[in-house]
Amino acid sequence: MADVYPWQEELWARIWPRRQHPHAYLLHGPRGIGKRDLAERLAALLLCQAPQGAAACGQCKACALLRAGTHPDYCVIQPEEAEKPIRVDQIRGLVDFVSQTAQLGGRKLILLEPVEAMNLNAANALLKSLEEPSGATVLLLVSHQPSRLLPTVRSRCVQQACPVPSRAESLAWLGERLPDLEAEVRTQLLVLAGGSPLAALRLHGEDVLARRALVVEGVKRLLKRQAAPSQLAESWNAVPLPLLLDWFCEWTHGVLRQQWGGADAEAAPDMAKVLGYLAEKSAPHEVLALQEWLHTERQKVLGKANLNRVLLLESLLIRWAGLVPGR
């Protein structure tokens, strides 16, 4: 297992030596700061039959089973599809798991992420396990938005805010993992990832900077009347639709911030001139209407609605160009 992230070292040093662990942890914080990794590290340590200080041994039967994904006393609950809810029957399976005796004679560990993905029925079903915990069971609940949880769920857990790395810590960590990238490029990745170093590393692996450059260039050509919406929609086939919609949501938000006097100098530097131009030329109510439309369409896409990708992008680009009067 990889080393503890530098920004988690102090927290880990407080958690791992405990002789008695609570029956439920709620590990919460923004996305992309390593909460899931922290939970998995703790699960491995608590299941290990011969722990070596702050780390699982990696050699015992429990560690081997965990590594193979076949540990009988370890249960992971998560959405079966991205952006889908955790269903009540998944939680009922968890309740059954809790009621069983540990097959290896030690603890049972449950990792549930993200907790806020549970629908109301699932959350109510989970309360049974939180209210009547088994002495040998530890639940590790991971949440990106703890405010969305039922108060009764939060109150039955030991709540642990996970540290958010500073910009300097994030860039130093990225520098160790991407030493061949220029510092400016690593900074771009971190900005695109909303300050999350883990997300920045993932974006690099997906070649997102090159894809974004293609889209940014297309948007500039659109506003200069050098490219048609249909042409651009076809040329962006390699860019995932949710990512495209996220970028346009980011950019409309940037236009609104400038119009309302709250511009962020570091936000979307690759689109700074375009956003400034649109902030000057467009009407705020039209930008706001576009932003609302984008959020609606994004939810449809994430909900697996059967949409025509090209027509959706053409409509988006027509609306985007229409922010400039006379277009």
PDB file of C-alpha atoms in Angstrom, residues 26 115-116 118-127 130 145-157 159:
ATOM      1  CA  LEU A  26     -17.381   9.537   9.244  1.00  0.00           C
ATOM      2  CA  VAL A 115     -22.497   8.195   2.127  1.00  0.00           C
ATOM      3  CA  GLU A 116     -24.580  11.019   0.678  1.00  0.00           C
ATOM      4  CA  MET A 118     -27.801   6.835  -0.207  1.00  0.00           C
ATOM      5  CA  ASN A 119     -31.446   7.536  -0.877  1.00  0.00           C
ATOM      6  CA  LEU A 120     -33.705   8.145   2.119  1.00  0.00           C
ATOM      7  CA  ASN A 121     -34.761   4.511   2.475  1.00  0.00           C
ATOM      8  CA  ALA A 122     -31.142   3.374   2.348  1.00  0.00           C
ATOM      9  CA  ALA A 123     -30.124   5.945   4.968  1.00  0.00           C
ATOM     10  CA  ASN A 124     -32.887   4.801   7.290  1.00  0.00           C
ATOM     11  CA  ALA A 125     -31.832   1.176   6.809  1.00  0.00           C
ATOM     12  CA  LEU A 126     -28.239   2.096   7.678  1.00  0.00           C
ATOM     13  CA  LEU A 127     -29.381   3.551  10.992  1.00  0.00           C
ATOM     14  CA  LEU A 130     -25.392   2.427  13.533  1.00  0.00           C
ATOM     15  CA  GLN A 145     -20.832  16.511   1.440  1.00  0.00           C
ATOM     16  CA  PRO A 146     -21.638  15.622   5.059  1.00  0.00           C
ATOM     17  CA  SER A 147     -24.260  18.372   5.252  1.00  0.00           C
ATOM     18  CA  ARG A 148     -26.457  16.215   2.996  1.00  0.00           C
ATOM     19  CA  LEU A 149     -26.549  13.372   5.514  1.00  0.00           C
ATOM     20  CA  LEU A 150     -29.358  12.750   7.949  1.00  0.00           C
ATOM     21  CA  PRO A 151     -28.486  14.293  11.324  1.00  0.00           C
ATOM     22  CA  THR A 152     -29.179  10.901  12.898  1.00  0.00           C
ATOM     23  CA  VAL A 153     -26.494   9.322  10.698  1.00  0.00           C
ATOM     24  CA  ARG A 154     -23.925  11.994  11.519  1.00  0.00           C
ATOM     25  CA  SER A 155     -24.627  11.883  15.248  1.00  0.00           C
ATOM     26  CA  ARG A 156     -23.956   8.148  15.465  1.00  0.00           C
ATOM     27  CA  CYS A 157     -20.463   8.411  13.995  1.00  0.00           C
ATOM     28  CA  GLN A 159     -16.826  12.639  12.674  1.00  0.00           C
TER      29      GLN A 159
END
